[in-house]
Structure formats: structure tokens, C-alpha cells
Amino acid sequence: MSILYPSAKHDRFSHSIGTYHLGQKAFDGFFTNAAPLIFENISNLSPQKFLQQRRDNYRDSFLLACLLHDVGHAPFSHTCEDLYCYKSPKSGQLSELEEDLLDKIMNFDISYFSQSEKNEFEADFRHFFGNNSKDIKDKDKDKDLHPAPHETMSALIILEKYDLFKKCFTDSGQTKSPLLDFIIRAILGCTYGVSHKDSPECVLDKGIRNCLILLLNSKTVDVDKLDYIARDSLMSGYQNVVLDNERLLSSLCYVKKTEGDYVPAFNKSALSVLNNVIAAKNSQAKWIFNHPITVYDHYLLNRCIVTVLKHLAVNGSHVSFDEIKKQMFDLSTLSKEGNKITTECRIMLLSDADIIYLIKQVLSSGNGAGDTEGAVEEFLNRGARRSPVWKSKEEYCYSLYDNTDKDNKIRRQISDFFMPLITNVTGVEDLSHSQVINEAYYNEIMSKKDTIYGADLLLNILNCLKDFCGDQYIFDFVFLIPKVNYQNAIDNKIIENIYQPYLF
């Protein structure tokens, strides 16, 4: 976000420490409020004794997961994250990176990761993220549920460096080793499955672990989100809603769902803070993450990386683009041992600076033939950067429906008829998440000349778009509603609620 707010110089390290700090407060708040609920669920247990044992067993491992949850991030954070996914997984299948993680776990030393833990982890992992993920009730209907690529890479790094973490525990006087299975699950957001064969005490124990996992990695409120919402606002100067994290985390408890699962919850005294969290997150998404300058910078950076990878593939190693991408964005390049990408290029401890250096090398070499869009020049030269034609959904809707300028007719045609033809590309070189023509949908429309999306009208729209844009503009799109409602919105022609196009 520093491209938007130059004072925002915070990084993943400070965010990880903040998450660790909030993790301490969440852990303490949860266990302070949990005793009465345990007594209600299992009357023959001593709540204080039961909780003290779990507090002692899970505290250090939970805090270690909080501290290391982002250690696997690629350079430029989420911008380059998908480069870890060498091939996009088919529906119901794991990605290559996820399969690598499972393979490493299944072959890990059983003294650190028992065979029963391995088997249970694989079953739960495949259930939530693989073949059976379509059955998960809380999951979006239009896409598979997968951990973020950086979370999977973080898990791989922890497995790789586990001996180091164990030594740190030993040197600090700890008598117990970190709980590797629990740490990996917390980072991935992979909760424990509960069987009807499990005893009530086992179900409760898994429930507590699952609550802790969701306090770090959930789809709603967790310590990771609470830290970056507050930190981004503080460091950038952006005036967002103030969050009372002390009040929120001190009200933590849990509830047992009708299905038997235990999930974290908050006391009613925290309702106002929860409302503020939602408002702050929505505001941040609209005015920072989806700001046109942020979207444009993300687009340029990804196109630059495509150019760099093409340059290395052609001039340095004479291997395929896909192979170069896999070699560069790999566990080995993040390590101090590094990886030899070409005969003259070895990368270790891959960082933002390495990517910038390689982008500059393409420009200085004078051999940027792959930079067909001039993205490298635009990225490095602020004077060559473009400006957005509109900066918000409101301004876009005004220009589309209320303004009578000469381009209004063209924009209306683009909005009403062009958007259904737009889709995400999943090819090897699709690193920008920009939208392109959906060929299947295009062919379907071309075959239905008697519909309002007839071939003649379609060709007129495409010609208008070409004439309007030429080589001067770049299109990018920010979806404003879940894709599950996408077709319904198209059918009802609520175009302004479907997407917000940016024109640069």
C-alpha cells in the first residue's frame, strides 16, 4: 500500500509481531472465559484442571504459529502470491504446492509428527481442500476452498526449519517440543475433524484446538486481520474506524454448534466492536486494496514479472517460461542456500529488491522485446504512468448513467454487453488477474444470432471498445459482489453492482 501512502513503510515482520501480541491477548481471553462453558458441556471434568492442561500444552505452539504465519510470503506480498501455484488445480483437486506439502508431511520424522497425526492430517486436509471440499457448508458455491499459497509455503518452511524451532524451545528451558501438527493446521486454517467414535473429552479437546486455529486463520474475525486493519490505518495515516481490540479479545469464548463443532464466539458486550471491525474491513477493501492506483501498480508489477521471466527463459537458461517461474518462486530461493536460475543468476533469500533489480536489468539490457505493453517503462518511470479515468464506483456510475459526454454511449455499450464476455484467465502467463475475453461464452453468443447478444451487435461493441481504447488505455476490473450472485445480476442487468471497471 506504500504506492498509495508513501509513509506506510511497515512490513511483514512488524505485522507478525503484532499478530503475536494480539494472539497472546486472544489466548488469555479465550481461556479465561471458557471454564464455565466446559463445566456445562462435560460435568464430570474439572474445568480448571482441564483448561490448565490445554493452556500449558497449546500456548507456546499457538503463539509460534502467530509469529510465523506469514513467513512464506512471496516478494511484494499478495501481488506475487499466485506465482507459487505452478498449475491451477482442477475443481476438487489439490494444487501442486499443496501436494508437495502433504508429501513432505507424510515422509516427516515420526518422532515429530506421529503416523496417526499424519493420517488424520491428510484426511482432514483432503476433506476441506480436496475431493470432498464441495460438501463444506460454509464454502462458496462457485470455487474450491484452498489455503492461500503463502500459507502453504509457510507450512513448508516450518517443516524445513523445525529442528531450529525445537532447539529454541529447548534453549529457553521448555520441557515440551512445539506441536508441529497443531502449528501447521493453525497457519493453514485446517481444523480437526470430529468422529462419532471420539470420546466427549476428545471432542472438547479438538474443539479447543479448532477454536484456537480459527482465532488465527478464519474467514471472519481473527488476530491476523485485527492487526493489519489497525496497522495499515496507523502507518498510512488513513482515517479508518478505531478498533477496541482489548474489549473484543477479552470477550472471547466459544459455542457448540448443533453439528457438534466448537467455534470461537464473542460476548454480547463486544457487538459494537464487531460492527466496527466489519466497517473497517469494508472501508479498507474499497479505499485502499481496490483503489485504482493500487490496482494499476499490481497490474504493472505482474506484467513486469512476466517480462523478467520471459527474458530469463530466452536469454539465460533456454528453458520454458513455466519452468523458470517454478525455479524462481520456490522454497529454495527463499532459503539462504538459494537456487541457480540461469548460468549467471543465482537467487537466495528472494525479496522485493531482487525483483526490482531483475526488472531494471531487463530495461538496461535493451532486450525487452517481451515487454509488449511497455510495463517495465511505466513501472520504473512515474512520468510514464497513466491516470484513472474514474476513481470510485460512484464516479463510474455517474459517468455511465448521468453524464452526457461524447463517450457515454460507448461506455454504456461496454457495460451492458461486454461484461458477460469477461473472465479470469488461468493460463501460464496469467499473472495479473486482469480480465480477458471468455472464448467459450463468445462462441456461444456467436451461435445465437436471434438473441439480444447477436453477432452483429457483439462485433459493433468490440469495434467500439477497440476504437475507444486503442493502445492508450488499460482495462482492469474489481468485482463488487460474490461470483455466486454474478449470473443473477447479469440476468437483471444490475451491471453497476457486478463490477467496477478501471480505465487507465
Short mmCIF file of C-alpha atoms in Angstrom, two decimals:
data_model
loop_
_atom_site.label_atom_id
_atom_site.label_comp_id
_atom_site.label_asym_id
_atom_site.label_seq_id
_atom_site.Cartn_x
_atom_site.Cartn_y
_atom_site.Cartn_z
CA MET A 1 0.00 0.00 0.00
CA SER A 2 3.06 2.28 0.04
CA ILE A 3 2.33 3.21 -3.58
CA LEU A 4 -0.82 4.90 -2.27
CA TYR A 5 0.50 6.08 1.12
CA PRO A 6 4.30 6.61 0.97
CA SER A 7 4.52 6.74 4.78
CA ALA A 8 3.27 3.13 5.02
CA LYS A 9 6.70 1.54 5.41
CA HIS A 10 5.62 -1.28 7.71
CA ASP A 11 6.40 -4.83 6.65
CA ARG A 12 5.52 -8.46 7.36
CA PHE A 13 7.95 -8.58 10.26
CA SER A 14 6.19 -5.85 12.26
CA HIS A 15 2.80 -7.31 11.30
CA SER A 16 3.88 -10.74 12.56
CA ILE A 17 4.97 -9.29 15.90
CA GLY A 18 1.63 -7.50 16.15
CA THR A 19 -0.24 -10.72 15.38
CA TYR A 20 1.84 -12.47 18.06
CA HIS A 21 0.88 -9.74 20.56
CA LEU A 22 -2.83 -9.97 19.77
CA GLY A 23 -2.52 -13.75 19.84
CA GLN A 24 -1.42 -13.53 23.47
CA LYS A 25 -4.47 -11.44 24.35
CA ALA A 26 -6.83 -13.70 22.40
CA PHE A 27 -5.40 -16.85 24.01
CA ASP A 28 -5.72 -15.43 27.52
CA GLY A 29 -9.21 -14.05 26.90
CA PHE A 30 -10.42 -17.33 25.47
CA PHE A 31 -9.18 -19.48 28.35
CA THR A 32 -10.36 -17.02 30.98
CA ASN A 33 -13.95 -17.22 29.71
CA ALA A 34 -14.03 -20.89 28.72
CA ALA A 35 -14.21 -22.63 32.14
CA PRO A 36 -17.96 -22.19 32.82
CA LEU A 37 -18.82 -23.43 29.34
CA ILE A 38 -16.70 -26.56 29.75
CA PHE A 39 -18.47 -27.35 33.01
CA GLU A 40 -21.83 -27.05 31.22
CA ASN A 41 -20.78 -29.46 28.46
CA ILE A 42 -18.95 -32.13 30.46
CA SER A 43 -19.96 -32.20 34.10
CA ASN A 44 -17.57 -34.96 35.22
CA LEU A 45 -14.49 -32.90 34.33
CA SER A 46 -12.69 -30.40 36.49
CA PRO A 47 -12.84 -27.32 34.22
CA GLN A 48 -9.86 -25.57 35.79
CA LYS A 49 -7.62 -28.63 35.63
CA PHE A 50 -8.73 -29.49 32.09
CA LEU A 51 -8.16 -25.94 30.88
CA GLN A 52 -4.80 -25.56 32.62
CA GLN A 53 -3.51 -28.66 30.88
CA ARG A 54 -4.63 -27.33 27.48
CA ARG A 55 -3.30 -23.86 28.25
CA ASP A 56 0.12 -25.31 29.05
CA ASN A 57 0.07 -27.62 26.01
CA TYR A 58 -1.07 -25.15 23.36
CA ARG A 59 0.07 -21.66 24.36
CA ASP A 60 3.62 -21.63 23.01
CA SER A 61 2.72 -23.52 19.84
CA PHE A 62 -0.21 -21.17 19.14
CA LEU A 63 1.98 -18.09 19.62
CA LEU A 64 4.68 -19.61 17.41
CA ALA A 65 2.06 -20.08 14.68
CA CYS A 66 1.01 -16.42 15.11
CA LEU A 67 4.60 -15.27 14.78
CA LEU A 68 5.37 -17.40 11.70
CA HIS A 69 2.05 -17.36 9.86
CA ASP A 70 3.36 -15.07 7.08
CA VAL A 71 6.94 -16.34 6.83
CA GLY A 72 6.20 -17.89 3.42
CA HIS A 73 5.07 -14.72 1.66
CA ALA A 74 6.46 -14.07 -1.80
CA PRO A 75 8.07 -10.72 -2.69
CA PHE A 76 5.54 -7.89 -2.82
CA SER A 77 3.22 -9.90 -0.61
CA HIS A 78 -0.10 -10.87 -2.18
CA THR A 79 0.84 -9.40 -5.57
CA CYS A 80 3.15 -12.33 -6.36
CA GLU A 81 1.46 -14.93 -4.21
CA ASP A 82 -0.12 -16.95 -7.00
CA LEU A 83 3.29 -17.48 -8.59
CA TYR A 84 3.77 -20.27 -6.03
CA CYS A 85 0.93 -22.17 -7.73
CA TYR A 86 2.72 -23.71 -10.66
CA LYS A 87 -0.50 -25.09 -12.10
CA SER A 88 -4.03 -24.09 -11.16
CA PRO A 89 -5.79 -27.06 -9.54
CA LYS A 90 -8.84 -28.51 -11.21
CA SER A 91 -12.08 -28.47 -9.27
CA GLY A 92 -11.88 -30.85 -6.35
CA GLN A 93 -8.11 -31.31 -6.64
CA LEU A 94 -5.13 -30.02 -4.69
CA SER A 95 -2.56 -27.73 -6.24
CA GLU A 96 0.96 -28.94 -6.91
CA LEU A 97 2.21 -26.91 -3.96
CA GLU A 98 -0.39 -28.46 -1.65
CA GLU A 99 0.56 -31.94 -2.82
CA ASP A 100 4.20 -31.07 -2.06
CA LEU A 101 3.19 -30.15 1.48
CA LEU A 102 1.26 -33.38 2.02
CA ASP A 103 4.15 -35.43 0.63
CA LYS A 104 6.62 -33.73 2.96
CA ILE A 105 4.35 -34.29 5.97
CA MET A 106 3.75 -37.96 5.17
CA ASN A 107 7.52 -38.53 4.96
CA PHE A 108 8.39 -36.45 8.01
CA ASP A 109 10.19 -37.89 11.04
CA ILE A 110 7.56 -39.73 13.10
CA SER A 111 9.21 -38.60 16.32
CA TYR A 112 7.98 -35.06 15.50
CA PHE A 113 4.83 -35.90 13.53
CA SER A 114 3.33 -39.24 14.57
CA GLN A 115 1.84 -41.60 12.00
CA SER A 116 -1.64 -41.18 13.44
CA GLU A 117 -1.28 -37.38 13.22
CA LYS A 118 -0.11 -37.71 9.62
CA ASN A 119 -3.05 -39.88 8.63
CA GLU A 120 -5.57 -37.63 10.35
CA PHE A 121 -3.99 -34.50 8.86
CA GLU A 122 -4.12 -35.91 5.33
CA ALA A 123 -7.76 -36.97 5.75
CA ASP A 124 -8.79 -33.54 7.10
CA PHE A 125 -6.70 -31.66 4.53
CA ARG A 126 -8.15 -33.55 1.59
CA HIS A 127 -11.66 -33.26 3.02
CA PHE A 128 -11.52 -29.48 3.37
CA PHE A 129 -9.32 -28.59 0.41
CA GLY A 130 -9.56 -31.53 -1.96
CA ASN A 131 -12.06 -34.05 -3.28
CA ASN A 132 -14.78 -33.51 -0.68
CA SER A 133 -14.47 -29.73 -0.35
CA LYS A 134 -17.69 -29.26 -2.32
CA ASP A 135 -19.55 -30.66 0.69
CA ILE A 136 -18.35 -27.98 3.11
CA LYS A 137 -21.40 -25.90 4.03
CA ASP A 138 -19.60 -22.62 4.71
CA LYS A 139 -17.78 -22.68 1.41
CA ASP A 140 -18.55 -20.51 -1.59
CA LYS A 141 -20.52 -22.49 -4.14
CA ASP A 142 -18.53 -21.31 -7.12
CA LYS A 143 -14.98 -22.14 -6.12
CA ASP A 144 -12.94 -24.66 -4.22
CA LEU A 145 -11.71 -23.80 -0.76
CA HIS A 146 -7.92 -23.74 -0.61
CA PRO A 147 -5.39 -22.27 1.80
CA ALA A 148 -3.62 -19.20 0.44
CA PRO A 149 -0.39 -20.14 -1.39
CA HIS A 150 1.72 -18.19 1.12
CA GLU A 151 0.14 -20.19 3.96
CA THR A 152 1.12 -23.44 2.28
CA MET A 153 4.65 -22.12 1.74
CA SER A 154 4.82 -21.01 5.40
CA ALA A 155 3.92 -24.55 6.43
CA LEU A 156 6.68 -25.95 4.19
CA ILE A 157 9.25 -23.57 5.71
CA ILE A 158 8.25 -24.57 9.24
CA LEU A 159 8.69 -28.24 8.35
CA GLU A 160 12.06 -27.43 6.81
CA LYS A 161 13.26 -25.50 9.88
CA TYR A 162 11.52 -27.46 12.61
CA ASP A 163 14.79 -28.57 14.24
CA LEU A 164 15.68 -24.90 14.71
CA PHE A 165 12.36 -24.11 16.40
CA LYS A 166 12.70 -27.14 18.64
CA LYS A 167 16.22 -26.04 19.65
CA CYS A 168 14.89 -22.56 20.53
CA PHE A 169 12.30 -24.19 22.81
CA THR A 170 14.97 -26.34 24.47
CA ASP A 171 17.43 -23.45 24.91
CA SER A 172 14.73 -21.35 26.58
CA GLY A 173 14.12 -24.06 29.19
CA GLN A 174 10.94 -25.50 27.68
CA THR A 175 10.37 -29.16 28.53
CA LYS A 176 7.93 -29.71 25.66
CA SER A 177 8.54 -29.52 21.92
CA PRO A 178 6.38 -27.37 19.62
CA LEU A 179 3.24 -29.19 18.48
CA LEU A 180 4.04 -29.43 14.79
CA ASP A 181 0.66 -30.78 13.68
CA PHE A 182 -1.22 -28.01 15.54
CA ILE A 183 1.11 -25.24 14.26
CA ILE A 184 0.71 -26.31 10.62
CA ARG A 185 -3.06 -26.55 10.97
CA ALA A 186 -3.31 -23.12 12.60
CA ILE A 187 -1.39 -21.48 9.75
CA LEU A 188 -3.45 -23.25 7.08
CA GLY A 189 -6.78 -22.86 8.84
CA CYS A 190 -7.26 -26.64 8.70
CA THR A 191 -9.39 -27.66 11.68
CA TYR A 192 -9.60 -31.15 13.21
CA GLY A 193 -12.36 -33.45 12.07
CA VAL A 194 -14.55 -34.94 14.80
CA SER A 195 -15.65 -38.57 14.67
CA HIS A 196 -18.64 -40.17 16.40
CA LYS A 197 -16.10 -42.58 17.89
CA ASP A 198 -14.34 -39.75 19.76
CA SER A 199 -14.97 -39.53 23.49
CA PRO A 200 -16.63 -36.36 24.88
CA GLU A 201 -13.27 -35.27 26.30
CA CYS A 202 -11.58 -35.81 22.93
CA VAL A 203 -14.30 -33.85 21.14
CA LEU A 204 -13.87 -30.97 23.58
CA ASP A 205 -10.08 -31.08 23.24
CA LYS A 206 -10.34 -30.92 19.45
CA GLY A 207 -12.92 -28.16 19.83
CA ILE A 208 -10.49 -26.03 21.85
CA ARG A 209 -7.74 -26.58 19.27
CA ASN A 210 -10.16 -25.72 16.46
CA CYS A 211 -11.16 -22.50 18.22
CA LEU A 212 -7.50 -21.50 18.51
CA ILE A 213 -6.93 -22.32 14.84
CA LEU A 214 -9.85 -20.08 13.85
CA LEU A 215 -8.57 -17.29 16.09
CA LEU A 216 -5.52 -17.10 13.82
CA ASN A 217 -6.98 -18.04 10.45
CA SER A 218 -10.70 -17.71 9.76
CA LYS A 219 -12.96 -16.14 7.17
CA THR A 220 -14.34 -13.59 9.63
CA VAL A 221 -12.54 -12.12 12.67
CA ASP A 222 -9.07 -13.28 13.69
CA VAL A 223 -5.92 -11.76 15.17
CA ASP A 224 -4.23 -11.59 11.75
CA LYS A 225 -6.97 -9.35 10.35
CA LEU A 226 -7.26 -7.30 13.52
CA ASP A 227 -3.57 -6.42 13.36
CA TYR A 228 -3.34 -5.45 9.71
CA ILE A 229 -6.55 -3.38 9.82
CA ALA A 230 -5.20 -1.29 12.72
CA ARG A 231 -1.57 -1.28 11.49
CA ASP A 232 -2.39 -0.21 7.94
CA SER A 233 -4.51 2.65 9.24
CA LEU A 234 -1.91 3.79 11.77
CA MET A 235 1.12 3.63 9.47
CA SER A 236 -0.56 5.14 6.41
CA GLY A 237 -2.48 7.91 8.13
CA TYR A 238 -5.71 6.66 6.57
CA GLN A 239 -8.54 7.57 8.95
CA ASN A 240 -10.35 4.28 9.46
CA VAL A 241 -12.68 3.15 12.25
CA VAL A 242 -10.85 2.74 15.57
CA LEU A 243 -10.97 -0.83 16.92
CA ASP A 244 -11.09 -1.60 20.62
CA ASN A 245 -9.10 -4.86 20.44
CA GLU A 246 -8.75 -5.07 24.22
CA ARG A 247 -12.50 -5.18 24.70
CA LEU A 248 -13.05 -7.52 21.77
CA LEU A 249 -10.43 -10.13 22.71
CA SER A 250 -11.28 -10.06 26.41
CA SER A 251 -14.84 -11.11 25.49
CA LEU A 252 -13.75 -14.26 23.63
CA CYS A 253 -15.49 -17.54 24.40
CA TYR A 254 -16.84 -20.44 22.34
CA VAL A 255 -20.12 -22.05 21.38
CA LYS A 256 -21.05 -25.58 20.40
CA LYS A 257 -22.93 -25.75 17.11
CA THR A 258 -25.76 -28.20 16.50
CA GLU A 259 -23.41 -30.28 14.31
CA GLY A 260 -21.17 -30.77 17.35
CA ASP A 261 -18.40 -28.41 16.23
CA TYR A 262 -16.92 -25.86 18.61
CA VAL A 263 -16.29 -22.38 17.21
CA PRO A 264 -14.96 -19.16 18.79
CA ALA A 265 -17.54 -16.55 19.72
CA PHE A 266 -17.76 -13.17 21.42
CA ASN A 267 -19.81 -11.97 24.35
CA LYS A 268 -22.66 -9.59 23.55
CA SER A 269 -20.67 -6.77 25.14
CA ALA A 270 -18.43 -6.78 22.07
CA LEU A 271 -21.17 -6.31 19.47
CA SER A 272 -20.29 -2.67 18.82
CA VAL A 273 -16.63 -3.58 18.28
CA LEU A 274 -17.58 -6.39 15.90
CA ASN A 275 -19.62 -3.91 13.89
CA ASN A 276 -16.58 -1.62 13.74
CA VAL A 277 -14.38 -4.50 12.53
CA ILE A 278 -16.74 -5.15 9.62
CA ALA A 279 -16.97 -1.45 8.77
CA ALA A 280 -13.17 -1.03 8.95
CA LYS A 281 -12.53 -4.08 6.77
CA ASN A 282 -15.03 -2.97 4.12
CA SER A 283 -13.64 0.56 4.10
CA GLN A 284 -10.08 -0.72 3.76
CA ALA A 285 -11.04 -3.02 0.89
CA LYS A 286 -12.80 -0.24 -1.02
CA TRP A 287 -10.48 2.68 -0.49
CA ILE A 288 -7.07 1.01 -0.21
CA PHE A 289 -6.91 -2.52 -1.63
CA ASN A 290 -9.20 -1.72 -4.59
CA HIS A 291 -8.07 1.85 -5.08
CA PRO A 292 -7.26 2.41 -8.79
CA ILE A 293 -3.63 3.29 -8.05
CA THR A 294 -3.20 0.05 -6.09
CA VAL A 295 -4.89 -1.98 -8.85
CA TYR A 296 -2.77 -0.29 -11.53
CA ASP A 297 0.50 -0.84 -9.64
CA HIS A 298 -0.45 -4.50 -9.09
CA TYR A 299 -1.11 -4.84 -12.83
CA LEU A 300 2.18 -3.22 -13.85
CA LEU A 301 4.25 -5.25 -11.40
CA ASN A 302 2.79 -8.53 -12.61
CA ARG A 303 3.37 -7.63 -16.25
CA CYS A 304 6.96 -6.70 -15.37
CA ILE A 305 7.50 -10.08 -13.72
CA VAL A 306 6.13 -11.82 -16.82
CA THR A 307 8.66 -9.86 -18.87
CA VAL A 308 11.51 -10.78 -16.49
CA LEU A 309 10.64 -14.47 -16.60
CA LYS A 310 10.44 -14.42 -20.39
CA HIS A 311 13.78 -12.60 -20.53
CA LEU A 312 15.44 -15.19 -18.28
CA ALA A 313 13.91 -18.09 -20.19
CA VAL A 314 15.08 -16.83 -23.58
CA ASN A 315 18.42 -15.22 -22.73
CA GLY A 316 19.62 -17.03 -19.63
CA SER A 317 18.67 -20.66 -19.50
CA HIS A 318 16.81 -21.58 -22.68
CA VAL A 319 14.14 -23.40 -20.69
CA SER A 320 10.40 -22.90 -20.72
CA PHE A 321 8.63 -19.93 -19.16
CA ASP A 322 6.78 -22.26 -16.79
CA GLU A 323 9.99 -23.92 -15.63
CA ILE A 324 11.68 -20.58 -14.95
CA LYS A 325 8.68 -19.45 -12.90
CA LYS A 326 8.79 -22.65 -10.88
CA GLN A 327 12.53 -22.30 -10.22
CA MET A 328 12.31 -18.67 -9.12
CA PHE A 329 9.25 -18.86 -6.89
CA ASP A 330 10.26 -21.89 -4.90
CA LEU A 331 11.15 -22.87 -1.36
CA SER A 332 14.84 -22.99 -2.31
CA THR A 333 15.02 -19.35 -3.48
CA LEU A 334 13.56 -18.21 -0.15
CA SER A 335 16.38 -20.01 1.71
CA LYS A 336 19.97 -18.91 2.23
CA GLU A 337 21.14 -21.83 0.09
CA GLY A 338 19.34 -20.34 -2.89
CA ASN A 339 18.68 -21.71 -6.35
CA LYS A 340 20.56 -21.27 -9.63
CA ILE A 341 18.02 -19.86 -12.05
CA THR A 342 20.33 -19.42 -15.04
CA THR A 343 24.03 -19.96 -15.70
CA GLU A 344 24.71 -16.42 -14.44
CA CYS A 345 21.89 -15.88 -11.96
CA ARG A 346 21.62 -17.45 -8.53
CA ILE A 347 18.88 -16.22 -6.19
CA MET A 348 18.84 -16.62 -2.41
CA LEU A 349 16.59 -15.08 0.25
CA LEU A 350 14.31 -13.79 -2.51
CA SER A 351 12.95 -10.33 -1.71
CA ASP A 352 11.32 -7.25 -3.25
CA ALA A 353 14.77 -5.84 -4.03
CA ASP A 354 15.70 -8.88 -6.14
CA ILE A 355 12.59 -8.46 -8.26
CA ILE A 356 13.25 -4.74 -8.77
CA TYR A 357 16.86 -5.50 -9.73
CA LEU A 358 15.77 -8.04 -12.34
CA ILE A 359 13.19 -5.61 -13.75
CA LYS A 360 15.92 -2.97 -14.10
CA GLN A 361 18.19 -5.49 -15.80
CA VAL A 362 15.58 -6.07 -18.49
CA LEU A 363 15.35 -2.34 -19.14
CA SER A 364 19.12 -1.78 -19.13
CA SER A 365 19.79 -4.75 -21.42
CA GLY A 366 17.82 -3.13 -24.20
CA ASN A 367 16.39 -6.56 -24.89
CA GLY A 368 12.88 -6.08 -23.56
CA ALA A 369 11.17 -7.50 -26.62
CA GLY A 370 8.79 -9.38 -24.38
CA ASP A 371 7.62 -6.13 -22.82
CA THR A 372 4.93 -5.64 -25.43
CA GLU A 373 2.87 -3.34 -23.24
CA GLY A 374 5.74 -1.14 -22.05
CA ALA A 375 5.01 -2.20 -18.49
CA VAL A 376 8.67 -2.01 -17.38
CA GLU A 377 9.00 1.58 -18.54
CA GLU A 378 5.70 2.52 -16.91
CA PHE A 379 6.61 0.79 -13.65
CA LEU A 380 10.03 2.42 -13.28
CA ASN A 381 9.17 5.84 -14.70
CA ARG A 382 6.48 7.70 -12.77
CA GLY A 383 6.23 10.22 -15.59
CA ALA A 384 5.07 7.45 -17.92
CA ARG A 385 2.33 6.19 -15.61
CA ARG A 386 -1.32 6.54 -16.50
CA SER A 387 -4.14 8.08 -14.52
CA PRO A 388 -7.55 6.52 -13.87
CA VAL A 389 -10.49 7.92 -15.79
CA TRP A 390 -12.62 7.39 -12.67
CA LYS A 391 -11.63 6.58 -9.09
CA SER A 392 -14.68 5.02 -7.46
CA LYS A 393 -17.87 3.09 -8.13
CA GLU A 394 -19.89 6.26 -7.56
CA GLU A 395 -17.87 8.26 -10.06
CA TYR A 396 -18.08 5.40 -12.56
CA CYS A 397 -21.88 5.15 -12.24
CA TYR A 398 -22.18 8.90 -12.67
CA SER A 399 -20.09 8.87 -15.82
CA LEU A 400 -22.06 5.92 -17.14
CA TYR A 401 -25.65 6.95 -16.43
CA ASP A 402 -25.83 10.64 -15.51
CA ASN A 403 -23.18 12.21 -17.68
CA THR A 404 -23.95 13.10 -21.29
CA ASP A 405 -20.41 13.42 -22.60
CA LYS A 406 -19.49 12.06 -26.02
CA ASP A 407 -18.14 8.78 -24.66
CA ASN A 408 -21.30 7.93 -22.69
CA LYS A 409 -22.81 5.78 -25.45
CA ILE A 410 -19.65 3.72 -25.79
CA ARG A 411 -19.35 3.20 -22.04
CA ARG A 412 -22.98 2.11 -21.82
CA GLN A 413 -22.46 -0.44 -24.61
CA ILE A 414 -19.35 -1.78 -22.91
CA SER A 415 -21.13 -2.07 -19.57
CA ASP A 416 -24.36 -3.63 -20.87
CA PHE A 417 -22.93 -6.14 -23.29
CA PHE A 418 -19.21 -6.56 -22.89
CA MET A 419 -19.03 -7.57 -19.24
CA PRO A 420 -20.63 -11.04 -19.64
CA LEU A 421 -17.77 -11.85 -22.02
CA ILE A 422 -15.12 -11.16 -19.39
CA THR A 423 -13.50 -13.92 -17.39
CA ASN A 424 -10.36 -14.73 -15.41
CA VAL A 425 -7.57 -16.32 -17.42
CA THR A 426 -5.91 -19.38 -15.87
CA GLY A 427 -3.08 -19.83 -18.35
CA VAL A 428 0.61 -19.98 -17.55
CA GLU A 429 1.20 -16.30 -18.18
CA ASP A 430 -1.90 -15.05 -16.36
CA LEU A 431 -0.11 -13.32 -13.51
CA SER A 432 -2.05 -10.06 -13.45
CA HIS A 433 -5.60 -11.30 -12.71
CA SER A 434 -6.72 -9.00 -15.50
CA GLN A 435 -9.85 -9.99 -17.34
CA VAL A 436 -9.94 -11.17 -20.97
CA ILE A 437 -12.49 -12.35 -23.49
CA ASN A 438 -14.23 -15.53 -22.42
CA GLU A 439 -13.84 -17.52 -25.64
CA ALA A 440 -16.45 -20.16 -24.75
CA TYR A 441 -19.05 -17.50 -23.96
CA TYR A 442 -18.10 -15.59 -27.12
CA ASN A 443 -18.64 -18.69 -29.28
CA GLU A 444 -21.97 -19.36 -27.58
CA ILE A 445 -23.18 -15.85 -28.34
CA MET A 446 -21.96 -16.02 -31.91
CA SER A 447 -24.08 -19.16 -32.41
CA LYS A 448 -27.25 -17.42 -31.15
CA LYS A 449 -27.88 -14.71 -33.69
CA ASP A 450 -31.54 -14.37 -32.67
CA THR A 451 -30.73 -13.17 -29.14
CA ILE A 452 -30.04 -9.64 -27.96
CA TYR A 453 -26.38 -10.67 -27.85
CA GLY A 454 -26.41 -11.22 -31.62
CA ALA A 455 -23.23 -11.44 -33.64
CA ASP A 456 -23.64 -8.08 -35.37
CA LEU A 457 -24.24 -6.24 -32.12
CA LEU A 458 -21.34 -8.03 -30.47
CA LEU A 459 -18.97 -7.08 -33.27
CA ASN A 460 -20.12 -3.46 -33.05
CA ILE A 461 -19.39 -3.43 -29.32
CA LEU A 462 -15.94 -4.94 -29.78
CA ASN A 463 -15.18 -2.40 -32.50
CA CYS A 464 -16.35 0.42 -30.23
CA LEU A 465 -14.08 -0.88 -27.49
CA LYS A 466 -11.13 -1.07 -29.87
CA ASP A 467 -11.72 2.42 -31.23
CA PHE A 468 -12.27 3.86 -27.79
CA CYS A 469 -9.24 2.28 -26.17
CA GLY A 470 -6.69 1.74 -28.90
CA ASP A 471 -3.25 1.46 -27.33
CA GLN A 472 -3.88 4.30 -24.89
CA TYR A 473 -5.92 2.53 -22.23
CA ILE A 474 -5.74 -0.48 -19.94
CA PHE A 475 -8.86 -2.17 -18.61
CA ASP A 476 -8.98 -3.86 -15.21
CA PHE A 477 -11.95 -4.94 -13.12
CA VAL A 478 -12.77 -5.15 -9.42
CA PHE A 479 -15.70 -7.42 -8.58
CA LEU A 480 -18.04 -5.94 -6.00
CA ILE A 481 -20.27 -8.93 -5.26
CA PRO A 482 -19.61 -12.67 -4.76
CA LYS A 483 -19.50 -14.58 -8.02
CA VAL A 484 -22.24 -16.85 -6.72
CA ASN A 485 -24.64 -13.92 -7.46
CA TYR A 486 -22.93 -12.96 -10.70
CA GLN A 487 -25.32 -14.57 -13.19
CA ASN A 488 -28.37 -13.31 -11.31
CA ALA A 489 -27.02 -9.77 -11.51
CA ILE A 490 -26.38 -10.14 -15.23
CA ASP A 491 -29.88 -11.50 -15.84
CA ASN A 492 -31.36 -8.48 -14.07
CA LYS A 493 -28.90 -6.11 -15.75
CA ILE A 494 -27.71 -4.67 -12.43
CA ILE A 495 -24.37 -4.01 -14.05
CA GLU A 496 -23.13 -1.37 -11.60
CA ASN A 497 -23.49 -3.93 -8.80
CA ILE A 498 -21.48 -6.57 -10.63
CA TYR A 499 -18.17 -4.89 -11.19
CA GLN A 500 -16.28 -1.66 -11.27
CA PRO A 501 -14.06 -1.33 -14.31
CA TYR A 502 -10.97 0.84 -14.15
CA LEU A 503 -9.81 2.60 -17.26
CA PHE A 504 -6.24 3.91 -17.28
#
